[in-house]
Coordinates of N, CA and C in Angstrom, one line a residue:
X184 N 15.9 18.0 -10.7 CA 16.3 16.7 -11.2 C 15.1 15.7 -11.0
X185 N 15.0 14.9 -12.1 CA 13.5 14.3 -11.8 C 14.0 13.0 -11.3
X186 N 13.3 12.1 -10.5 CA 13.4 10.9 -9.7 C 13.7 9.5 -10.6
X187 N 14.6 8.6 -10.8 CA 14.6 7.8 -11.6 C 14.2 5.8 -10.5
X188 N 13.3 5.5 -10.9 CA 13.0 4.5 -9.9 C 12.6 3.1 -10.9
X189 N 13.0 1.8 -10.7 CA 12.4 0.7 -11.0 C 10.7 0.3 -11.8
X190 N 10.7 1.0 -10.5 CA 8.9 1.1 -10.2 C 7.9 1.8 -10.2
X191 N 6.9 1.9 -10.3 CA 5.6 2.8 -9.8 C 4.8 1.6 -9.4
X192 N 4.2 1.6 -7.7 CA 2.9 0.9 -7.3 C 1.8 1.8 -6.9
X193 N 1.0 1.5 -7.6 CA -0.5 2.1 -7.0 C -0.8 2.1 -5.2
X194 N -0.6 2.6 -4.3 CA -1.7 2.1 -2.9 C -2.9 2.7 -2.2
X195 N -3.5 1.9 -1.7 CA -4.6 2.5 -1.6 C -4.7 2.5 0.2
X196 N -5.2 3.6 1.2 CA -5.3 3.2 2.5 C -6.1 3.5 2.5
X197 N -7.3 2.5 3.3 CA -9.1 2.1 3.2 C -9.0 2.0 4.9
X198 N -10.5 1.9 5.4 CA -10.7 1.3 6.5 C -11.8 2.8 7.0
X199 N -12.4 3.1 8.0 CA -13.5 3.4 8.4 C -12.5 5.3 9.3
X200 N -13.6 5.8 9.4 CA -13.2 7.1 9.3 C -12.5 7.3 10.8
X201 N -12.3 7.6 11.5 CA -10.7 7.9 12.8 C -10.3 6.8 12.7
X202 N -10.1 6.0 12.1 CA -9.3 4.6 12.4 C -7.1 5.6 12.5
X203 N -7.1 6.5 11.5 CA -5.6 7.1 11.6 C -5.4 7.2 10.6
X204 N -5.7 7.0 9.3 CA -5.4 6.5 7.8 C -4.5 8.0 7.7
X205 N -5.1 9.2 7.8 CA -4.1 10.2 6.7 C -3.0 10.2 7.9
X206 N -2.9 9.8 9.0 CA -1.6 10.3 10.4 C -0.9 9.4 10.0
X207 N -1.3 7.9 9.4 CA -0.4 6.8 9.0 C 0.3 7.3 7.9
X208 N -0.7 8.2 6.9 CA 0.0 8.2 5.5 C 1.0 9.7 6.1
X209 N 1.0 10.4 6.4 CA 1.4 11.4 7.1 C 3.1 11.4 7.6
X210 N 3.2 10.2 8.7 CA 3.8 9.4 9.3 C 5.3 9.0 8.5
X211 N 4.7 8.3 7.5 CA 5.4 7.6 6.4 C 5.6 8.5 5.5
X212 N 5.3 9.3 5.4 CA 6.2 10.2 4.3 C 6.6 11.4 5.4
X213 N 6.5 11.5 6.0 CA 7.1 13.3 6.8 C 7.9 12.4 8.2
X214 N 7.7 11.2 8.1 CA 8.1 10.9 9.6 C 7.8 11.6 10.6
X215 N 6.9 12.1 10.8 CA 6.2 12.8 11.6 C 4.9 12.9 12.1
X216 N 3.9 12.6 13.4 CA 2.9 12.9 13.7 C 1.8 14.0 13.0
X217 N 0.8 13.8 12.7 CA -0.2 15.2 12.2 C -0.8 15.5 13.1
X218 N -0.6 16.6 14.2 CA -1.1 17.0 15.1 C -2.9 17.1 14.7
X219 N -2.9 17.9 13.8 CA -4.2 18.5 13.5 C -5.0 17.4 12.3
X220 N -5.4 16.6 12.6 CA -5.8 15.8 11.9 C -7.4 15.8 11.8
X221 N -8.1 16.3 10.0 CA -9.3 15.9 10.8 C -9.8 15.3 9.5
X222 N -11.0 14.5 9.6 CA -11.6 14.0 8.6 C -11.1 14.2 7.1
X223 N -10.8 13.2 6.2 CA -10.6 13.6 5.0 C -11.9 13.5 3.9
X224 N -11.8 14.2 3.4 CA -12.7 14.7 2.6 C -12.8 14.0 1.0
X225 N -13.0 13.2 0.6 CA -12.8 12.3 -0.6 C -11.6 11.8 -0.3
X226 N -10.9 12.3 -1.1 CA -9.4 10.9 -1.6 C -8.2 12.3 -1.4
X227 N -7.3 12.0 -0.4 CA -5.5 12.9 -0.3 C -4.6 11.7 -1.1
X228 N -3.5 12.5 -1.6 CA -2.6 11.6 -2.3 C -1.3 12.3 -1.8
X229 N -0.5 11.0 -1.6 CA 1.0 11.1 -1.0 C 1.8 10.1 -1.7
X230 N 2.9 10.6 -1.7 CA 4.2 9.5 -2.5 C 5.4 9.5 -2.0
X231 N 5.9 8.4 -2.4 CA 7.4 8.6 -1.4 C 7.8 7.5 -2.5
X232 N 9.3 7.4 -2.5 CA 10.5 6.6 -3.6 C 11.3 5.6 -2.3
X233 N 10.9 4.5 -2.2 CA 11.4 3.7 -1.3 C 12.2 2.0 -1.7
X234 N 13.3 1.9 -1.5 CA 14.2 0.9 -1.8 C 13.8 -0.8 -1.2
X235 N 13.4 -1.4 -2.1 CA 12.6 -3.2 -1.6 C 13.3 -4.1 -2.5
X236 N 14.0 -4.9 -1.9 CA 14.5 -6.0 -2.4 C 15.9 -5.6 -3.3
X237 N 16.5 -4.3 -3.7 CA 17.4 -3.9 -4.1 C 16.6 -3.2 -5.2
X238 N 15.5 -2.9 -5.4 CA 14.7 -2.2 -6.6 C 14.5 -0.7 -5.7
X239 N 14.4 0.1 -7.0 CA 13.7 1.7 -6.5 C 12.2 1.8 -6.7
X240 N 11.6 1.7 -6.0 CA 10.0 1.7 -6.3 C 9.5 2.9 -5.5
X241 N 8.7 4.0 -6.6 CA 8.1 5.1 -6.2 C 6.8 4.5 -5.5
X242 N 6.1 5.0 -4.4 CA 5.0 4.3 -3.9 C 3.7 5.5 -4.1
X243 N 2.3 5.5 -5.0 CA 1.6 6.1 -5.5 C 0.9 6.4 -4.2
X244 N 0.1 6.7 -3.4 CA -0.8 6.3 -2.2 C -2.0 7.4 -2.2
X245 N -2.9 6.7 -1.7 CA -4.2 7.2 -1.9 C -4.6 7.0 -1.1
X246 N -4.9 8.1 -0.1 CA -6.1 8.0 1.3 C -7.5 8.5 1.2
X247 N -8.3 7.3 1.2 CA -9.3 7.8 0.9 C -10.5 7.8 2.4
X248 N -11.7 8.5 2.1 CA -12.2 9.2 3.4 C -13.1 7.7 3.8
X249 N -13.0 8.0 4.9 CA -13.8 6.5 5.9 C -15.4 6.8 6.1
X250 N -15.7 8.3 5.7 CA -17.4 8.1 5.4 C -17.9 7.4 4.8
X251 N -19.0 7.3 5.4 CA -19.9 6.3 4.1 C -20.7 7.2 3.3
X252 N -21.0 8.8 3.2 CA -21.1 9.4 2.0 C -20.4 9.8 1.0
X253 N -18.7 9.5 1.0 CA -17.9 9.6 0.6 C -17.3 8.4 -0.6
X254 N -18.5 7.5 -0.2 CA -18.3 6.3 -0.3 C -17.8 5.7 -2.2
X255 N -18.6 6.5 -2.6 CA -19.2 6.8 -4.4 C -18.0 7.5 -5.0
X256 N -17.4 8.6 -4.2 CA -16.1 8.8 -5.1 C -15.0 8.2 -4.5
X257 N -14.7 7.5 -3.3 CA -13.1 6.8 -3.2 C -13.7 5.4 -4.1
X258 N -14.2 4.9 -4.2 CA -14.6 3.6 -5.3 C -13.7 3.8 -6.1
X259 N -13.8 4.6 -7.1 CA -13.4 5.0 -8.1 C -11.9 4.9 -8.1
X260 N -11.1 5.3 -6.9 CA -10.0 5.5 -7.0 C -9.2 3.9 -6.5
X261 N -10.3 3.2 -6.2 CA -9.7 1.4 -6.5 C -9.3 0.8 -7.3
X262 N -9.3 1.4 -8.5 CA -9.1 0.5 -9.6 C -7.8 0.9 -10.2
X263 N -7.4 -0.7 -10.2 CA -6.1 -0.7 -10.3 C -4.8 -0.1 -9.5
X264 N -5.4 -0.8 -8.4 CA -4.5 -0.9 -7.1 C -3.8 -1.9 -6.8
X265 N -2.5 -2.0 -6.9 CA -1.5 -2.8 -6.4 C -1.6 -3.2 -5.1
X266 N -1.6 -2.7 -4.2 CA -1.6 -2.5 -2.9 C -2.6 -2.3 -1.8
X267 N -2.9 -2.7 -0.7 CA -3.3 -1.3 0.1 C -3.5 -2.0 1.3
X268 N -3.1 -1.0 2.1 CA -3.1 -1.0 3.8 C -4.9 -0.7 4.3
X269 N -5.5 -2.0 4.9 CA -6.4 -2.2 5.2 C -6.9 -1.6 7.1
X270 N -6.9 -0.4 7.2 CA -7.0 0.3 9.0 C -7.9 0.2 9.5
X271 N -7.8 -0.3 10.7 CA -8.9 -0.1 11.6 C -8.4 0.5 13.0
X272 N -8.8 0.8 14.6 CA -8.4 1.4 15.2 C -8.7 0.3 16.6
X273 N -7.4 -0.2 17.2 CA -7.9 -1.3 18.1 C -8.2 -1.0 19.4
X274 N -8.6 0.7 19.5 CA -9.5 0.6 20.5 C -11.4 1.1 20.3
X275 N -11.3 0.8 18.8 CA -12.8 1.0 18.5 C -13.5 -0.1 17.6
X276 N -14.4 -1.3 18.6 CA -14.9 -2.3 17.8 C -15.5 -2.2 16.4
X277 N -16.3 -0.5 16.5 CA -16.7 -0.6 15.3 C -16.2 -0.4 14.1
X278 N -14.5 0.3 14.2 CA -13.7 0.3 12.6 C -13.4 -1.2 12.5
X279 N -13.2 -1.9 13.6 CA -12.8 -3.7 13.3 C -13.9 -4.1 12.6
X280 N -15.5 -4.1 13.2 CA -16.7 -4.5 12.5 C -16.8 -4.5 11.0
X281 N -16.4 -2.6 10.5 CA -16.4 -2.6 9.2 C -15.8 -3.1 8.5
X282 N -14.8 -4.1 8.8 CA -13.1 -4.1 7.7 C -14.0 -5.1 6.6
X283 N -14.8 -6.3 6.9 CA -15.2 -7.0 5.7 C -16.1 -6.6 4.5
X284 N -16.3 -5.0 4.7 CA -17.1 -4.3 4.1 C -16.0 -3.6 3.0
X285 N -15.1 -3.1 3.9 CA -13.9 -2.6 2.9 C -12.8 -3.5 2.4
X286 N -13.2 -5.0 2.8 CA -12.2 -5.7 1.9 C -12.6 -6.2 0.6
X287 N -14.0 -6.5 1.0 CA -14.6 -6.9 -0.3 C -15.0 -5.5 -1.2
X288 N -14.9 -4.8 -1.0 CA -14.2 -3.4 -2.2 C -13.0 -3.6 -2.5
X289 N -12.2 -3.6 -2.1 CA -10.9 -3.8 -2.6 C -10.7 -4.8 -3.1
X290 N -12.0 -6.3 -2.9 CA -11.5 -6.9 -3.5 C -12.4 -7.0 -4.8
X291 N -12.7 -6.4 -5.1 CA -13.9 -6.3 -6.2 C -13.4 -5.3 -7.2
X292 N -13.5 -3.9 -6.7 CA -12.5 -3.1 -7.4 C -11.2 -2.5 -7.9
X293 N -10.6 -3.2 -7.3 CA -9.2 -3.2 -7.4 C -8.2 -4.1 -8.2
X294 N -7.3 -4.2 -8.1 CA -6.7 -5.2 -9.3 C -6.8 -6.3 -8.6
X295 N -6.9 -7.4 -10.2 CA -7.1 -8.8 -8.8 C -6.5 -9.3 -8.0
X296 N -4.6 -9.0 -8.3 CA -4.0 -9.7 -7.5 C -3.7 -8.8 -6.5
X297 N -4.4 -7.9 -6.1 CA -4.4 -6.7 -5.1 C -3.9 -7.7 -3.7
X298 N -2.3 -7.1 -2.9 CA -1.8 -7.9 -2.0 C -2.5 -6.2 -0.7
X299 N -2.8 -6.6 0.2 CA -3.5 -6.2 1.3 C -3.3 -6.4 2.9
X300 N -2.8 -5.5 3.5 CA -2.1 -5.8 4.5 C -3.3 -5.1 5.5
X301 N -3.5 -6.1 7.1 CA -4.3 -5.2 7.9 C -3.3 -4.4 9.0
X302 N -3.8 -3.4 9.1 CA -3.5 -2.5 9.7 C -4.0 -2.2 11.1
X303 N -4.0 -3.0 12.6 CA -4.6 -2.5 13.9 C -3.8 -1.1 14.2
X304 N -4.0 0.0 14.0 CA -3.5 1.5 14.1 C -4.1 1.7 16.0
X305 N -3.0 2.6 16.5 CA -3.1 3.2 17.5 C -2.4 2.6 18.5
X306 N -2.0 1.4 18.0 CA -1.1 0.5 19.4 C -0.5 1.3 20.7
X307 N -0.1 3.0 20.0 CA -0.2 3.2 21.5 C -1.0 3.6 22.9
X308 N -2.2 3.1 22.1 CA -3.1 3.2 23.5 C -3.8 2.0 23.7
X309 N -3.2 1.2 24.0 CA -3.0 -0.6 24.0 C -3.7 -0.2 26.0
X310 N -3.9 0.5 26.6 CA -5.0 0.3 27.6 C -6.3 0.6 27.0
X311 N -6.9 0.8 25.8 CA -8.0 1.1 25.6 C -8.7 0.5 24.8
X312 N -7.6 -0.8 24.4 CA -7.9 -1.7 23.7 C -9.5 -2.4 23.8
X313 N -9.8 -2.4 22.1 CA -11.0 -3.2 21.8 C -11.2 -4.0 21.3
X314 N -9.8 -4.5 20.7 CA -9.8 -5.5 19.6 C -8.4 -6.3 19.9
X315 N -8.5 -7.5 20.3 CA -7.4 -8.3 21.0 C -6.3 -8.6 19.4
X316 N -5.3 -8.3 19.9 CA -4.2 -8.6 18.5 C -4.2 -10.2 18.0
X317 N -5.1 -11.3 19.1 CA -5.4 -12.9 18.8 C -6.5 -12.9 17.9
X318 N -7.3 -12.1 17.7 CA -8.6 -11.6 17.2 C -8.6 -11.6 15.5
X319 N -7.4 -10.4 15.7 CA -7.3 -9.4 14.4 C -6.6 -10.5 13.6
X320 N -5.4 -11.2 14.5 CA -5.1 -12.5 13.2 C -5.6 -13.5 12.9
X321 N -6.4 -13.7 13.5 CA -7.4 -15.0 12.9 C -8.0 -14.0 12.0
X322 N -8.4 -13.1 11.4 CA -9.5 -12.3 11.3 C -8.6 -12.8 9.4
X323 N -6.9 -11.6 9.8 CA -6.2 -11.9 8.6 C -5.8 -12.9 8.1
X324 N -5.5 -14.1 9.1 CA -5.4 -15.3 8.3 C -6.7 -15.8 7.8
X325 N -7.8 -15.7 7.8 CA -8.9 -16.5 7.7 C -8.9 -15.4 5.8
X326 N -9.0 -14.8 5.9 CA -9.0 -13.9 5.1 C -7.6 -13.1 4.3
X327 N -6.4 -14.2 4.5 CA -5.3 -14.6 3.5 C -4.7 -12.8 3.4
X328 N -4.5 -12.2 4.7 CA -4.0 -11.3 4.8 C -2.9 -11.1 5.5
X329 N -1.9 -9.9 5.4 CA -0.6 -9.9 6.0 C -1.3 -9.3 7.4
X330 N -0.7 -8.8 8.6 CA -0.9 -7.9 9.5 C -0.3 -7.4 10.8
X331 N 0.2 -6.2 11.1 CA 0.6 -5.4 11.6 C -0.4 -4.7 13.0
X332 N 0.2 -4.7 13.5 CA -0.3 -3.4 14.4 C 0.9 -2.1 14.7
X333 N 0.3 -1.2 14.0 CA 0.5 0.3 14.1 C 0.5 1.2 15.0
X334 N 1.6 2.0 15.0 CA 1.2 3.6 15.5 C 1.4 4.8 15.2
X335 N 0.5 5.3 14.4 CA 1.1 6.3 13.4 C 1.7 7.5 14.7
X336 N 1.2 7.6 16.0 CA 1.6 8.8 17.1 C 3.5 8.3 17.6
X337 N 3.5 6.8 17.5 CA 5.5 6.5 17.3 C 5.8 6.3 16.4
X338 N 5.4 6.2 15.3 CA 5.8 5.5 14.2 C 6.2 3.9 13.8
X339 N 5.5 3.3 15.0 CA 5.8 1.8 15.1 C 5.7 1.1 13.9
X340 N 6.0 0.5 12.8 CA 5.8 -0.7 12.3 C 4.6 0.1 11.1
X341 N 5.0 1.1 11.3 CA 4.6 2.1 9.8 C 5.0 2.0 8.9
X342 N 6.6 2.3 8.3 CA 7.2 1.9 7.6 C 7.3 0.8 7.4
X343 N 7.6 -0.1 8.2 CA 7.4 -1.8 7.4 C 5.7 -2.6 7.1
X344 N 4.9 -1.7 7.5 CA 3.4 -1.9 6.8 C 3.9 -1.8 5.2
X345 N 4.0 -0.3 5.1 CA 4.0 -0.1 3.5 C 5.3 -0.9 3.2
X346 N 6.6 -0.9 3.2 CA 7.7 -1.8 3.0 C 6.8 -3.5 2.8
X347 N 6.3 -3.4 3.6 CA 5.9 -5.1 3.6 C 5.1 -5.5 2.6
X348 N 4.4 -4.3 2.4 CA 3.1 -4.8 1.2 C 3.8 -4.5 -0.5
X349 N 4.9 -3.5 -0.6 CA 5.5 -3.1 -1.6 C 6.8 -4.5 -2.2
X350 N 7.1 -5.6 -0.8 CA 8.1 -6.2 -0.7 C 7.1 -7.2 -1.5
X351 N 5.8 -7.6 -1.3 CA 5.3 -8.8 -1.5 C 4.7 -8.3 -3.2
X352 N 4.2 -7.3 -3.5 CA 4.2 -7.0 -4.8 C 5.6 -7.2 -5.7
X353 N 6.2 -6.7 -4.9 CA 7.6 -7.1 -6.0 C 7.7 -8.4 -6.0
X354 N 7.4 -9.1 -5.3 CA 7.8 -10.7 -5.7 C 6.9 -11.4 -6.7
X355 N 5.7 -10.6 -6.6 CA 4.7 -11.5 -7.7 C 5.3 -11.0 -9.1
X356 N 5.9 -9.9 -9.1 CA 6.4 -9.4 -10.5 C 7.6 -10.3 -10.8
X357 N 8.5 -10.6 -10.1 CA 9.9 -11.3 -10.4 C 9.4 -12.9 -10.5
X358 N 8.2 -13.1 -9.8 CA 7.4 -14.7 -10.3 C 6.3 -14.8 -11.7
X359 N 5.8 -13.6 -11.6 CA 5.4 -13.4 -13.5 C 3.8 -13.3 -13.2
X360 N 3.5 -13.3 -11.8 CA 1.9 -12.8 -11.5 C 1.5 -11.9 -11.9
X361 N 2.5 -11.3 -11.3 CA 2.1 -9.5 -12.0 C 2.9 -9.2 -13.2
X362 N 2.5 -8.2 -13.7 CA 2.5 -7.5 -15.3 C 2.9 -6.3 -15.3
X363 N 3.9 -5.6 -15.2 CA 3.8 -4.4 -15.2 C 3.5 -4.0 -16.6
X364 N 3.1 -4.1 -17.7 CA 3.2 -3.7 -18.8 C 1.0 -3.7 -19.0
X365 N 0.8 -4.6 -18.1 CA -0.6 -5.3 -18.5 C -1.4 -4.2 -17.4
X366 N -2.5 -3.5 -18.5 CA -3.6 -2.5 -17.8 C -4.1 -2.6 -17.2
X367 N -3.8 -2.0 -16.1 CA -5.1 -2.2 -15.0 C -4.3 -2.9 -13.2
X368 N -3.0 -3.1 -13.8 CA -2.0 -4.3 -13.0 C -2.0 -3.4 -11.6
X369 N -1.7 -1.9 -11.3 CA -1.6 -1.1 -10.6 C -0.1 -0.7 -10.7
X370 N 0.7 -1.6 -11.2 CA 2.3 -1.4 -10.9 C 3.1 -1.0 -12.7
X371 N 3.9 -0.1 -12.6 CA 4.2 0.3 -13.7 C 6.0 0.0 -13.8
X372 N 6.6 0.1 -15.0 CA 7.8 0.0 -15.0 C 8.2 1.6 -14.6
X373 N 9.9 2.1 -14.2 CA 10.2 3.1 -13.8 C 10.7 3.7 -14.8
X374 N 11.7 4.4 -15.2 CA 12.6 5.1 -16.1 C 13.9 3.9 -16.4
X375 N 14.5 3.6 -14.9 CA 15.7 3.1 -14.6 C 15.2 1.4 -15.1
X376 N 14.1 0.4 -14.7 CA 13.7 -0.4 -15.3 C 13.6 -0.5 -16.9
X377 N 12.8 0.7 -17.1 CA 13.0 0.7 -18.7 C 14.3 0.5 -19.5
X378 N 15.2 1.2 -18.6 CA 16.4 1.4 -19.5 C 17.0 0.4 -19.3
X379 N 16.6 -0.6 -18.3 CA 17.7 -1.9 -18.3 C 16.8 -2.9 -19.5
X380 N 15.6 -2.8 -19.6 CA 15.2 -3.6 -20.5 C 15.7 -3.6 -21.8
X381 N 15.9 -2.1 -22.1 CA 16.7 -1.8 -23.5 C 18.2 -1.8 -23.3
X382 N 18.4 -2.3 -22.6 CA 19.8 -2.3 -22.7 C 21.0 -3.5 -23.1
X383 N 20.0 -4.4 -22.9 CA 20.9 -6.0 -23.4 C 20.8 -6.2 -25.1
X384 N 19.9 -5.8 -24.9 CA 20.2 -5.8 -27.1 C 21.5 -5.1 -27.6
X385 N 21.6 -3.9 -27.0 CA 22.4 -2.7 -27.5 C 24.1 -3.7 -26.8
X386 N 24.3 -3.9 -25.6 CA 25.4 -4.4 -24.9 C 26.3 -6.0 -25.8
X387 N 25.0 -6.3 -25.7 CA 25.2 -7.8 -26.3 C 25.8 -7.6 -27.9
X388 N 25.3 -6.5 -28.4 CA 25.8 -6.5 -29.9 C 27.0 -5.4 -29.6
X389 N 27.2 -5.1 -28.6 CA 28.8 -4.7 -28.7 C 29.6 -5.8 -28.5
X390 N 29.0 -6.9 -27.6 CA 29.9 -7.5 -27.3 C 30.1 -8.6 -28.6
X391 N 29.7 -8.7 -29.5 CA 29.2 -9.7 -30.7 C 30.9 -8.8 -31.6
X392 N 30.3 -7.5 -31.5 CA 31.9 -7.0 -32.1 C 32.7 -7.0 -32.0
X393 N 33.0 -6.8 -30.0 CA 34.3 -6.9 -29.4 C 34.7 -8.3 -29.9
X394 N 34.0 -9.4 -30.1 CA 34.6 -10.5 -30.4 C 34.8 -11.1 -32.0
X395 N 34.5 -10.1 -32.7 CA 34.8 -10.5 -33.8 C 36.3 -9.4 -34.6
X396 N 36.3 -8.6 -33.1 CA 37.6 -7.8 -33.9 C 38.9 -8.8 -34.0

């Protein structure tokens, strides 16, 4: 039976190579830790059908690899991204160093109204911390971002990363920012969306009869 949902959002998870990106994406759809986790190799794709604001929105997701030789084909897969979870790892200064390297890609290639959440991954090893959680939010507010700290190894505040950034996309659509009809938006209408759009014409002219019998 095929999936009937509101929505389709593009997302994208960026940020520098062990920061956790495919254990987050991993996480969030299997509920479950990836033991064996090793470098990703270009771009993995995961999806999950998750319920925001009373809509069904399929979630597209795209993990792409934190090399910098890798660099030339995840580009490509920015465009026209709704979304995306921005990781770094807060016990390694240098995935925090990189993040304004990978925002300004996302913010360049991606859709414009691309909403962007940062991601401090690993919270559970908060004794080996490198990156103070006072830090990372001046970092996101300065830079008009949502932010979380993560743990893809409990699952801490994984789910409401992606929930959070899918909740604030739907609002730009119910305020008329976003387009789901307009190319390139990253967010698409669903099956069950479509059919409510076609459906008030058809309703309303019954009811035009019911009232004239």
């Amino acid at each position: 039976m095929s999936e009937t949902y509101d929505f389709l959002f593009k997302f994208l998870v960026i940020g520098s190579a062990g920061a956790g990106k495919s254990c987050l994406l991993h996480q969030f759809i299997e509920s479950k830790f990836k033991q064996d986790s090793n470098h990703t190799i270009g771009v993995e794709f995961g999806s999950k059908v998750v319920t925001v604001g009373g809509k069904t929105v399929k979630l597209q997701i795209w993990d792409t690899a934190g090399q910098e030789r890798f660099r030339s084909v995840t580009r490509s897969y920015y465009r026209g991204a709704a979304g995306a979870l921005l990781v770094y790892d807060i016990t390694s200064r240098e995935t925090y160093n990189a993040l304004t390297n990978w925002l300004t890609d996302a913010r360049t290639l991606a859709s414009l109204n691309i909403v962007i959440i940062l991601c401090g991954n690993k919270k559970d090893l908060d004794a080996d911390r490198e990156v103070t959680f006072l830090e990372a939010s001046r970092f996101a507010q300065e830079n008009e971002l949502m932010f979380l700290e993560t743990s893809a190894l409990t699952g801490e505040n994984v789910e409401e990363a992606f929930l959070k950034c899918a909740r604030t996309i739907l609002n730009k659509i119910e305020s008329g920012e976003l387009d789901p009809e307009r190319m390139g938006s990253g967010v698409q209408y669903g099956d069950a969306s479509l059919q409510q759009l076609r459906q008030p014409r058809s309703s309303q002219a019954q009811t035009r009869q019911q009232c004239t019998c």
